[in-house]
PDB file of C-alpha atoms in Angstrom:
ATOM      1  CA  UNK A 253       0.000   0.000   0.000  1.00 94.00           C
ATOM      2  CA  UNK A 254       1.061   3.468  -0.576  1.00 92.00           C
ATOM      3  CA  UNK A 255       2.163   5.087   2.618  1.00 93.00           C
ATOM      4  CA  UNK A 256       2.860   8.689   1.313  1.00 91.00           C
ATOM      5  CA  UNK A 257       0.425  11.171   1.101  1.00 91.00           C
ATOM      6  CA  UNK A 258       2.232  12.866  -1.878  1.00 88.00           C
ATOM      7  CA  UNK A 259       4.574  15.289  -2.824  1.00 89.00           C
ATOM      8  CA  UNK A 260       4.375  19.258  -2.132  1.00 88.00           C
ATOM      9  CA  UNK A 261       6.400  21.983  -3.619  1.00 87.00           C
ATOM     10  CA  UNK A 262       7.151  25.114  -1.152  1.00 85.00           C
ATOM     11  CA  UNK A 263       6.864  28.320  -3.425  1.00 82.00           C
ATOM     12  CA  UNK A 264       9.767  29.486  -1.403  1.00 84.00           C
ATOM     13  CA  UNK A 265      11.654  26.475  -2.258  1.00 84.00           C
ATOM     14  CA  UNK A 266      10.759  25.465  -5.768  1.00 84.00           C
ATOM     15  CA  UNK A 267      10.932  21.669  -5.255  1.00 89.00           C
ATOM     16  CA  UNK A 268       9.296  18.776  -3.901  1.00 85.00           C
ATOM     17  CA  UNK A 269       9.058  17.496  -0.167  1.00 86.00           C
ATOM     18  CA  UNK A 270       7.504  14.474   0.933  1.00 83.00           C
ATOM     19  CA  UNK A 271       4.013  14.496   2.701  1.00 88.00           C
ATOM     20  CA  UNK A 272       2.940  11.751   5.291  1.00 86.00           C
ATOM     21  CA  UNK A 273       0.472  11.413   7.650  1.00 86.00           C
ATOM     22  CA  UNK A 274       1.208  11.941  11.030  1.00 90.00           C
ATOM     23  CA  UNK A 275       2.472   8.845  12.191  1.00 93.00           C
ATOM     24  CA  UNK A 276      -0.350   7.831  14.762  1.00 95.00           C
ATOM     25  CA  UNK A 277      -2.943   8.325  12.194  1.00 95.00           C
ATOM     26  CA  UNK A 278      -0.670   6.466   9.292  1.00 94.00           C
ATOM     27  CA  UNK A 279       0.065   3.663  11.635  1.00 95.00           C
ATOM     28  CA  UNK A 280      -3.431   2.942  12.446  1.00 96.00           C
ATOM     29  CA  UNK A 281      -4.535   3.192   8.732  1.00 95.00           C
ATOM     30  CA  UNK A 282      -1.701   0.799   8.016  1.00 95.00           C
ATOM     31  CA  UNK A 283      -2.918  -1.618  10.774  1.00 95.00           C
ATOM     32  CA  UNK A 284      -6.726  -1.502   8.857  1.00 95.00           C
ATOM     33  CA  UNK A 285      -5.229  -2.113   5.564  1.00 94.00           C
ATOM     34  CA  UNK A 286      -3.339  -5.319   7.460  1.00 95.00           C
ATOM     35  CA  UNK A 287      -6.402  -6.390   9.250  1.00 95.00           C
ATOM     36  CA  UNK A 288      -8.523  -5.762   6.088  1.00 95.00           C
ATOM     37  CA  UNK A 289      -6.901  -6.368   3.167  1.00 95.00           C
ATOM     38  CA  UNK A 290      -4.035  -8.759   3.622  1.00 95.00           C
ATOM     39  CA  UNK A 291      -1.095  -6.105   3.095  1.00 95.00           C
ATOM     40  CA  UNK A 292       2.244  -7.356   3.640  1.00 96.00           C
ATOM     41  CA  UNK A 293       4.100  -4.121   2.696  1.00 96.00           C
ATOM     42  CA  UNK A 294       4.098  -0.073   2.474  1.00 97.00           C
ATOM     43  CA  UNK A 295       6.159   1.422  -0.401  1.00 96.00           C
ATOM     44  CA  UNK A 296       6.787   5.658   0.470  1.00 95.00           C
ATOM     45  CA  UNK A 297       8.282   7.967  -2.516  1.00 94.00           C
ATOM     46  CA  UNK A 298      10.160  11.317  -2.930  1.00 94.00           C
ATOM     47  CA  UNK A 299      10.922  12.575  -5.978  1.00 93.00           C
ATOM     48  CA  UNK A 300      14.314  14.391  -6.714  1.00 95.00           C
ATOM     49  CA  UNK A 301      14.672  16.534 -10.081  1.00 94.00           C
ATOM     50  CA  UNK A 302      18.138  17.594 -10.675  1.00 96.00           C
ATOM     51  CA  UNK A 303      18.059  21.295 -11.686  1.00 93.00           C
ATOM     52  CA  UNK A 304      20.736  24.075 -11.392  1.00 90.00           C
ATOM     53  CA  UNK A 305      20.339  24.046  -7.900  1.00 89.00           C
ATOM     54  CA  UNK A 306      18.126  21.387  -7.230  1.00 93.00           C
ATOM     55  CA  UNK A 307      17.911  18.991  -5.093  1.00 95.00           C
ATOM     56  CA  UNK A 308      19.032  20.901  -2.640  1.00 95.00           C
ATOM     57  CA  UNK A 309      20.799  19.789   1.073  1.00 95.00           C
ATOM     58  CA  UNK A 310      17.539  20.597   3.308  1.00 94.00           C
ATOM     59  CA  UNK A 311      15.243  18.820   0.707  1.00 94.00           C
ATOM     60  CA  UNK A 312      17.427  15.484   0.540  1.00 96.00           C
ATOM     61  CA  UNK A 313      17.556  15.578   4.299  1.00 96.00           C
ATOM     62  CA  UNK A 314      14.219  15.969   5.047  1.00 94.00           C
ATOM     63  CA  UNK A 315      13.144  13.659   2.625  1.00 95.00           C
ATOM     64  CA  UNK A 316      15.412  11.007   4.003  1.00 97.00           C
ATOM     65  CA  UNK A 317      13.976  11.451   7.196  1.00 96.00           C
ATOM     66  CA  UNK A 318      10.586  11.491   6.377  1.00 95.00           C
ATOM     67  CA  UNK A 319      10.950   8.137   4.455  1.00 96.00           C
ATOM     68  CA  UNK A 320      13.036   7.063   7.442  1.00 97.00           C
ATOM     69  CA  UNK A 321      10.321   7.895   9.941  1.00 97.00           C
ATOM     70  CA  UNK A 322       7.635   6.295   7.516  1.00 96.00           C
ATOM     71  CA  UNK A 323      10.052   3.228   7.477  1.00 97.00           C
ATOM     72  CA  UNK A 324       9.833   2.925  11.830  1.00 97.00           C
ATOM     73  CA  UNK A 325       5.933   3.592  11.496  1.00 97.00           C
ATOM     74  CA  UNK A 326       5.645   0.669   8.961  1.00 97.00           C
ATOM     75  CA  UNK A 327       8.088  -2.041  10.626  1.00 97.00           C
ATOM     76  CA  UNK A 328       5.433  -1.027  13.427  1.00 96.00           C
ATOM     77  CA  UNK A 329       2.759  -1.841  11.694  1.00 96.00           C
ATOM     78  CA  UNK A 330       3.765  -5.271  11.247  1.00 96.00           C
ATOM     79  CA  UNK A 331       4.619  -3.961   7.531  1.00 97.00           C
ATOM     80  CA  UNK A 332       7.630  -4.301   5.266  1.00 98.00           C
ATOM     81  CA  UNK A 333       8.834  -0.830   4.027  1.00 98.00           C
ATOM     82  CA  UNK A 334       9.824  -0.055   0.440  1.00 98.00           C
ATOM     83  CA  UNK A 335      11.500   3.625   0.438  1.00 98.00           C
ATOM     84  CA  UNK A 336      11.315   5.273  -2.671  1.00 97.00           C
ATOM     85  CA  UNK A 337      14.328   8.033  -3.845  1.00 97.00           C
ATOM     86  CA  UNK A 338      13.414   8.788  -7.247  1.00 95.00           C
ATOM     87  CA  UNK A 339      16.405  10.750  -9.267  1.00 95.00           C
ATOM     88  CA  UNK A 340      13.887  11.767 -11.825  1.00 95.00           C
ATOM     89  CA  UNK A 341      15.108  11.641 -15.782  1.00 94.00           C
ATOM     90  CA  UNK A 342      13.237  15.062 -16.639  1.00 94.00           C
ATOM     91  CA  UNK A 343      16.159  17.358 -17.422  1.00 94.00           C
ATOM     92  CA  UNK A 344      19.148  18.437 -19.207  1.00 95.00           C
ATOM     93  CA  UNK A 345      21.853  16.801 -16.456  1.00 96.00           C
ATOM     94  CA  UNK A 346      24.418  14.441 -17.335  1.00 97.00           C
ATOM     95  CA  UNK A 347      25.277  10.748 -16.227  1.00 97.00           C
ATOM     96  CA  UNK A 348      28.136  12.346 -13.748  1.00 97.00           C
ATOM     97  CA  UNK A 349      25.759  14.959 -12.465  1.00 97.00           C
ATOM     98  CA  UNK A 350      23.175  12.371 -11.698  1.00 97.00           C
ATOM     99  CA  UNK A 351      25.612   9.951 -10.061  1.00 98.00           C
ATOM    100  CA  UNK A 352      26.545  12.752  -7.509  1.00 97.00           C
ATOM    101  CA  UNK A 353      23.235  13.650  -6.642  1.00 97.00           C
ATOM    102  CA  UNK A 354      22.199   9.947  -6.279  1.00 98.00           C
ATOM    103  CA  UNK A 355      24.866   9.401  -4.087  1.00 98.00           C
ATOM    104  CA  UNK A 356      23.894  12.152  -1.787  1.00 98.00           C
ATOM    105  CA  UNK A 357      20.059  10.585  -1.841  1.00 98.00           C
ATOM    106  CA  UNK A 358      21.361   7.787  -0.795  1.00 98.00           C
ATOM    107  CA  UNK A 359      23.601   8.347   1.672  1.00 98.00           C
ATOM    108  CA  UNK A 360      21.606  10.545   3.398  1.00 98.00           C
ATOM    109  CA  UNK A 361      18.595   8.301   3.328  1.00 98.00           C
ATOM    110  CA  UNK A 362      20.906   5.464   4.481  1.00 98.00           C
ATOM    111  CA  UNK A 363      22.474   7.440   7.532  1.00 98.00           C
ATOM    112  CA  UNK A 364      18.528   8.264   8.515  1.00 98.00           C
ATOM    113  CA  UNK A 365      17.419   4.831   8.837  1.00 98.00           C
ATOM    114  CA  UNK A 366      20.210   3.957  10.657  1.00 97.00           C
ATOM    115  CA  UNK A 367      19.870   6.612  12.942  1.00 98.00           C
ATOM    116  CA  UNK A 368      15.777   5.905  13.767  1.00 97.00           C
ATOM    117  CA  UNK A 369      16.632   2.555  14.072  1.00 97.00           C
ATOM    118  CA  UNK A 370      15.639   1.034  10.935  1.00 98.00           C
ATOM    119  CA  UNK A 371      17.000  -2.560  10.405  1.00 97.00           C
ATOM    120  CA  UNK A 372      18.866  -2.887   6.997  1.00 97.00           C
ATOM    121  CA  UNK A 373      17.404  -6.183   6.850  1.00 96.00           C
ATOM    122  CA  UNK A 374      13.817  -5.374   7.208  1.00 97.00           C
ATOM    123  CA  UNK A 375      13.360  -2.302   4.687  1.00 98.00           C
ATOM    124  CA  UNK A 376      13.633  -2.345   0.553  1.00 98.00           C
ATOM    125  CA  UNK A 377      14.554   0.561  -1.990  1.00 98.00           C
ATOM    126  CA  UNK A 378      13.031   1.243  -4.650  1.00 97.00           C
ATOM    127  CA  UNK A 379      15.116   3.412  -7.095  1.00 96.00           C
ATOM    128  CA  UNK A 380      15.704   4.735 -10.745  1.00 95.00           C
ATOM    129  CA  UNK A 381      19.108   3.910 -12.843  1.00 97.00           C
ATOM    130  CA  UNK A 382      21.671   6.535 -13.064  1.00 97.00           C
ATOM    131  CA  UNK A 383      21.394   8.132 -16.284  1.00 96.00           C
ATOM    132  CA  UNK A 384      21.467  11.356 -18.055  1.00 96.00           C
ATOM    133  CA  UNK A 385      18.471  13.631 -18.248  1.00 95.00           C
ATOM    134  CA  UNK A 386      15.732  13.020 -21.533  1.00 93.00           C
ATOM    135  CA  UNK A 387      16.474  16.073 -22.456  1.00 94.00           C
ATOM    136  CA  UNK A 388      20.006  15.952 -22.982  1.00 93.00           C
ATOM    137  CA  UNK A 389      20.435  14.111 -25.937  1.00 83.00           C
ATOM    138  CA  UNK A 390      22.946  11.448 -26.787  1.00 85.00           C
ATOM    139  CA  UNK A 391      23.221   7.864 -25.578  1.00 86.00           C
ATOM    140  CA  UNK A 392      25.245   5.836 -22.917  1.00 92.00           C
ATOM    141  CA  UNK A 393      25.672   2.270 -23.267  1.00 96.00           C
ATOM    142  CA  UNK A 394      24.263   0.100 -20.677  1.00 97.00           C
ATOM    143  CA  UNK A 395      27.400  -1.137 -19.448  1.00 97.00           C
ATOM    144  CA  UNK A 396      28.304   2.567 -18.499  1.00 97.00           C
ATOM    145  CA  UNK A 397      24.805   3.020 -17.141  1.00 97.00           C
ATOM    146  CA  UNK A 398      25.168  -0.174 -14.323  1.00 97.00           C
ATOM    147  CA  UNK A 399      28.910   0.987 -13.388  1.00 98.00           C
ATOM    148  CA  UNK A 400      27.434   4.114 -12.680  1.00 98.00           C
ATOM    149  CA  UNK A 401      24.598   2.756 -10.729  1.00 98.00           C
ATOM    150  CA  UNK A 402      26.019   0.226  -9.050  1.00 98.00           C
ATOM    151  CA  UNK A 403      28.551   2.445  -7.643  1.00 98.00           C
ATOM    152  CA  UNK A 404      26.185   4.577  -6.260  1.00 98.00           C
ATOM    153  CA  UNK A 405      23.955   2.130  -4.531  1.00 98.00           C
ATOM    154  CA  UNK A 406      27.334   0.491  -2.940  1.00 98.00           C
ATOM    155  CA  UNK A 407      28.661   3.858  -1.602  1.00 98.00           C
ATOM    156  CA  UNK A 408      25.570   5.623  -0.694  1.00 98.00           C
ATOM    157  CA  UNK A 409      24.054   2.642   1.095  1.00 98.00           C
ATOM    158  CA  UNK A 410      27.573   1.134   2.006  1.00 97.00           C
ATOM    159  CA  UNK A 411      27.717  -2.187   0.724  1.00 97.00           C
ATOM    160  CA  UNK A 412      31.042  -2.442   1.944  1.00 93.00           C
ATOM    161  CA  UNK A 413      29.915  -1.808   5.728  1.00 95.00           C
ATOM    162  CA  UNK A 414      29.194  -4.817   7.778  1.00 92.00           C
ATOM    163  CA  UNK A 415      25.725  -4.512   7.589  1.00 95.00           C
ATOM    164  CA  UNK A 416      23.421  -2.637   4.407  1.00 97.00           C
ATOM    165  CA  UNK A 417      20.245  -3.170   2.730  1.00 98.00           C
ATOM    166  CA  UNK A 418      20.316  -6.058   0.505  1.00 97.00           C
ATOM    167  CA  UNK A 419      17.019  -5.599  -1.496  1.00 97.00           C
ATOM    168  CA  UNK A 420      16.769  -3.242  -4.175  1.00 98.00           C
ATOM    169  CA  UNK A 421      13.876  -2.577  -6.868  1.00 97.00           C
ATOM    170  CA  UNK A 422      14.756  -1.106  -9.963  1.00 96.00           C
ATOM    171  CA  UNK A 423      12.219   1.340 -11.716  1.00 93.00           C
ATOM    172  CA  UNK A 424      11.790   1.827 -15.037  1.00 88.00           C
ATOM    173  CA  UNK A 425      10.971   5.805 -14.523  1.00 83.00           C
ATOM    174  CA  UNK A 426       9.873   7.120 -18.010  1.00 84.00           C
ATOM    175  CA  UNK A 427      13.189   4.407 -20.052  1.00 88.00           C
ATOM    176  CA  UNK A 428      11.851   2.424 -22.802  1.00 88.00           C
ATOM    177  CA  UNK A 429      11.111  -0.744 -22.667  1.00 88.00           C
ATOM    178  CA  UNK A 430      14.145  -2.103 -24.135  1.00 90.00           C
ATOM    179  CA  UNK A 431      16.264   0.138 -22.173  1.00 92.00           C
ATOM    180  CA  UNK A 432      14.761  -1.106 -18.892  1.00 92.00           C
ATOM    181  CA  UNK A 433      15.739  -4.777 -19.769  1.00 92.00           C
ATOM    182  CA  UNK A 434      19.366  -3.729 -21.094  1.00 95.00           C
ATOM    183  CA  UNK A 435      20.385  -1.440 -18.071  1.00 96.00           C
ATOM    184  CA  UNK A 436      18.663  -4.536 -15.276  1.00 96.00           C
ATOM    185  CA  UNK A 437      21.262  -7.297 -17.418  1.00 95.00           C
ATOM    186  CA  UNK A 438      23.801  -5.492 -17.238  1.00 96.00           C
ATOM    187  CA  UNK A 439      23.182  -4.527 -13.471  1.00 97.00           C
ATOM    188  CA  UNK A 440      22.899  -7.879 -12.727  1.00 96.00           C
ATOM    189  CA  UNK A 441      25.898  -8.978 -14.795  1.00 96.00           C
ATOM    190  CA  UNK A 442      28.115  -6.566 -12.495  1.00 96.00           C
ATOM    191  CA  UNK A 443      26.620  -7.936  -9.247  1.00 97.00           C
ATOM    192  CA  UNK A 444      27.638 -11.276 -10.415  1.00 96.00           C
ATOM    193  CA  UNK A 445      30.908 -10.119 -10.663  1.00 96.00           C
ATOM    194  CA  UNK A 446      31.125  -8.423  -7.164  1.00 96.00           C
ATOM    195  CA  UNK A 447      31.917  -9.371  -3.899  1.00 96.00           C
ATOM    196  CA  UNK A 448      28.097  -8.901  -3.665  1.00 97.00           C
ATOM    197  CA  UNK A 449      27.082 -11.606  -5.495  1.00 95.00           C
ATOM    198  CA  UNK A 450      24.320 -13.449  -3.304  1.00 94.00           C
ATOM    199  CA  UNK A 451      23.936 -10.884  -1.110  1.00 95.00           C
ATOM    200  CA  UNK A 452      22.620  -8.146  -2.925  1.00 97.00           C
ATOM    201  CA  UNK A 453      19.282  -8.649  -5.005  1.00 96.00           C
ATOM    202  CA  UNK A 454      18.597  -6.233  -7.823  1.00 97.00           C
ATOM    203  CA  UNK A 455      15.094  -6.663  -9.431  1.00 94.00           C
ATOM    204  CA  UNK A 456      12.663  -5.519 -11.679  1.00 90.00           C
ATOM    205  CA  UNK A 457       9.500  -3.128 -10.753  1.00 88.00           C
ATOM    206  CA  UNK A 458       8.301  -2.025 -14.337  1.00 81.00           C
ATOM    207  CA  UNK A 459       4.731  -1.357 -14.818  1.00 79.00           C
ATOM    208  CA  UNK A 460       4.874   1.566 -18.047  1.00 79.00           C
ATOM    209  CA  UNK A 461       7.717  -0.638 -19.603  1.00 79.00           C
ATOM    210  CA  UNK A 462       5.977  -3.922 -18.848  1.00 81.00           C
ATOM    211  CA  UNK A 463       2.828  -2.531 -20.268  1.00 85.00           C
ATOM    212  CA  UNK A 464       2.999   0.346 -22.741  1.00 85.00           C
ATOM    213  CA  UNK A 465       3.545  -2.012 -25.555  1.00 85.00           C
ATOM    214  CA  UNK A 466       1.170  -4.450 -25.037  1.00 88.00           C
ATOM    215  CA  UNK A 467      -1.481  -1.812 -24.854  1.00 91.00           C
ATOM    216  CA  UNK A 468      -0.488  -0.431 -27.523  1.00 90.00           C
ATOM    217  CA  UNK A 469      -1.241  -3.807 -29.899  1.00 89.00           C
ATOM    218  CA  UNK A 470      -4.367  -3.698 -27.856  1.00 92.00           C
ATOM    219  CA  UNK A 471      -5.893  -0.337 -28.582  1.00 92.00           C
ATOM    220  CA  UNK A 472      -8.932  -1.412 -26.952  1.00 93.00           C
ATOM    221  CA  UNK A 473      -9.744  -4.077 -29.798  1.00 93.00           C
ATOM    222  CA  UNK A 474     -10.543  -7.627 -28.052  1.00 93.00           C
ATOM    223  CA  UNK A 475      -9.209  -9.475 -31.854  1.00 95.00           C
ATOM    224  CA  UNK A 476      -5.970  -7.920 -30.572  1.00 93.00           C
ATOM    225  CA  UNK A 477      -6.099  -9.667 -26.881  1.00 93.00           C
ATOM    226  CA  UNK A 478      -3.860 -12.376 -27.961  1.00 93.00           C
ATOM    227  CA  UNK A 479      -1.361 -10.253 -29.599  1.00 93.00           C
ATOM    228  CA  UNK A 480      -1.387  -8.033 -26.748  1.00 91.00           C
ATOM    229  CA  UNK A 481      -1.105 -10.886 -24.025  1.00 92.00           C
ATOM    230  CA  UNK A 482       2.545 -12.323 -26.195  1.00 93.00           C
ATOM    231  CA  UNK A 483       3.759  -9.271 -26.434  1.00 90.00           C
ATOM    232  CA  UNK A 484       3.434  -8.881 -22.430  1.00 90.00           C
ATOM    233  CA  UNK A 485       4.929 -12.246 -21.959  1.00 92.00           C
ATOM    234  CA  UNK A 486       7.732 -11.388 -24.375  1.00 90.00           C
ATOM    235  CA  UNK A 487       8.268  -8.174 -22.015  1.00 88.00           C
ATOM    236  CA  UNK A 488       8.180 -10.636 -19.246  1.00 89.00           C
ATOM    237  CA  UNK A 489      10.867 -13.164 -20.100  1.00 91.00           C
ATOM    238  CA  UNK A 490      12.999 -10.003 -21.127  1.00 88.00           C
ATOM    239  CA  UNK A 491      12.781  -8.802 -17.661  1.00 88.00           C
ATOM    240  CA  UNK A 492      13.026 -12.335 -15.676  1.00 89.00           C
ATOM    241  CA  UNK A 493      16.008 -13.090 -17.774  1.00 89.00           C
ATOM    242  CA  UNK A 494      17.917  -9.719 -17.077  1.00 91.00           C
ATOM    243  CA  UNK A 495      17.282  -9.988 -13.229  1.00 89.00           C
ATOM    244  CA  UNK A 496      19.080 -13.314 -13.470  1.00 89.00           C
ATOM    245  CA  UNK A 497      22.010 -10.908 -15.842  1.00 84.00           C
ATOM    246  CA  UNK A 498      21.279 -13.290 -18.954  1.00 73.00           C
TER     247      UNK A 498
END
């Protein structure tokens, strides 16, 4: 279930902050949704554009808190948290400038759940790839675009500390389908290669790249529900195969 409430942009500050319940209120919503509904898990998301002078310091720490704090209210809950620091693709920045911003994200978010107490082994991130903005132009190979994102997960959630999250989902975040499945492989192919390999998990949560195509051969025809269904299934076994770094 979604445990955010949303995003909110400060006129004074010109970019997004995260927005959650207070955490009385959230926790006994959670509990309902539990009780109710079956929910096993809470997934919580700020959004980070990089601009000429965004994100700035105060808005990646209080982000990282407030997913930190949504984290405690979750575990609480009986729920398993899935944080959410989106480096969004909108924007002119390059690969370099989105690896340094990423790596303040997640170091900051990291340092917060450690310090409310958050157990590395209890909470997930969900995150986007390090790449350069859509609007930039040009293109990066995948094996450039894993380097750079694997290096920032490892140092901004220290992977080489005794003790760091081991569960990360990978968003698709406005890439292309094929994109998606090329950057995951070759993600996956790295890990393999690391000192990480079997400890780390890097998977797949695509819904616009699992689904854009297949709706597409749809159109809203039901002669085209076959088509539509192999061409999810093709999507499918693309994705599978590049969390295994086929």
């Amino acid at each position: 279930v979604k445990s955010d409430e949303g995003l909110y942009k400060p006129a004074s500050w010109g970019e997004n902050i995260y927005q959650m319940a207070t955490p009385s209120k959230l926790k006994d919503a959670l509990q309902q949704y539990k009780e109710k509904h079956g929910v096993e898990f809470t997934k919580c998301r700020s959004e980070f554009t990089i601009g000429p002078n965004t994100p700035s310091n105060r808005a990646i720490e209080l982000n990282g808190s407030m997913m930190a704090l949504d984290a405690v209210v979750s575990l609480e809950s009986g729920l398993y948290p899935i944080v959410e620091p989106e480096i969004s693709l909108k924007g002119k920045h390059t690969i370099d400038q989105c690896f340094c911003y990423a790596l303040a994200v997640y170091a900051q978010l990291n340092a917060k759940l450690k310090q409310y107490g958050v157990s590395f082994r209890d909470v997930g991130v969900k995150t986007s790839f390090t790449v350069q903005g859509d609007k930039l132009g040009g293109r990066i190979l995948p094996k450039e675009v894993a380097k750079m994102t694997f290096e920032a997960l490892a140092k901004g959630f220290g992977f080489y500390t005794p003790e760091s999250i081991g569960v990360f989902f990978m968003l698709s975040g406005g890439l292309d389908d094929k994109s998606s499945a090329a950057y995951l492989n070759e993600l996956n192919e790295r890990l393999k290669a690391s000192p990480f390999n079997g400890k780390k998990v890097f998977m797949a949560s695509y819904s616009r790249a699992m689904l854009d195509k297949a709706l597409g051969v749809w159109a809203g025809n039901p002669r085209n529900v076959e088509k539509a269904q192999m061409k999810l299934l093709e999507r499918a076994k693309a994705y599978s195969d590049a969390r295994k770094g086929k």
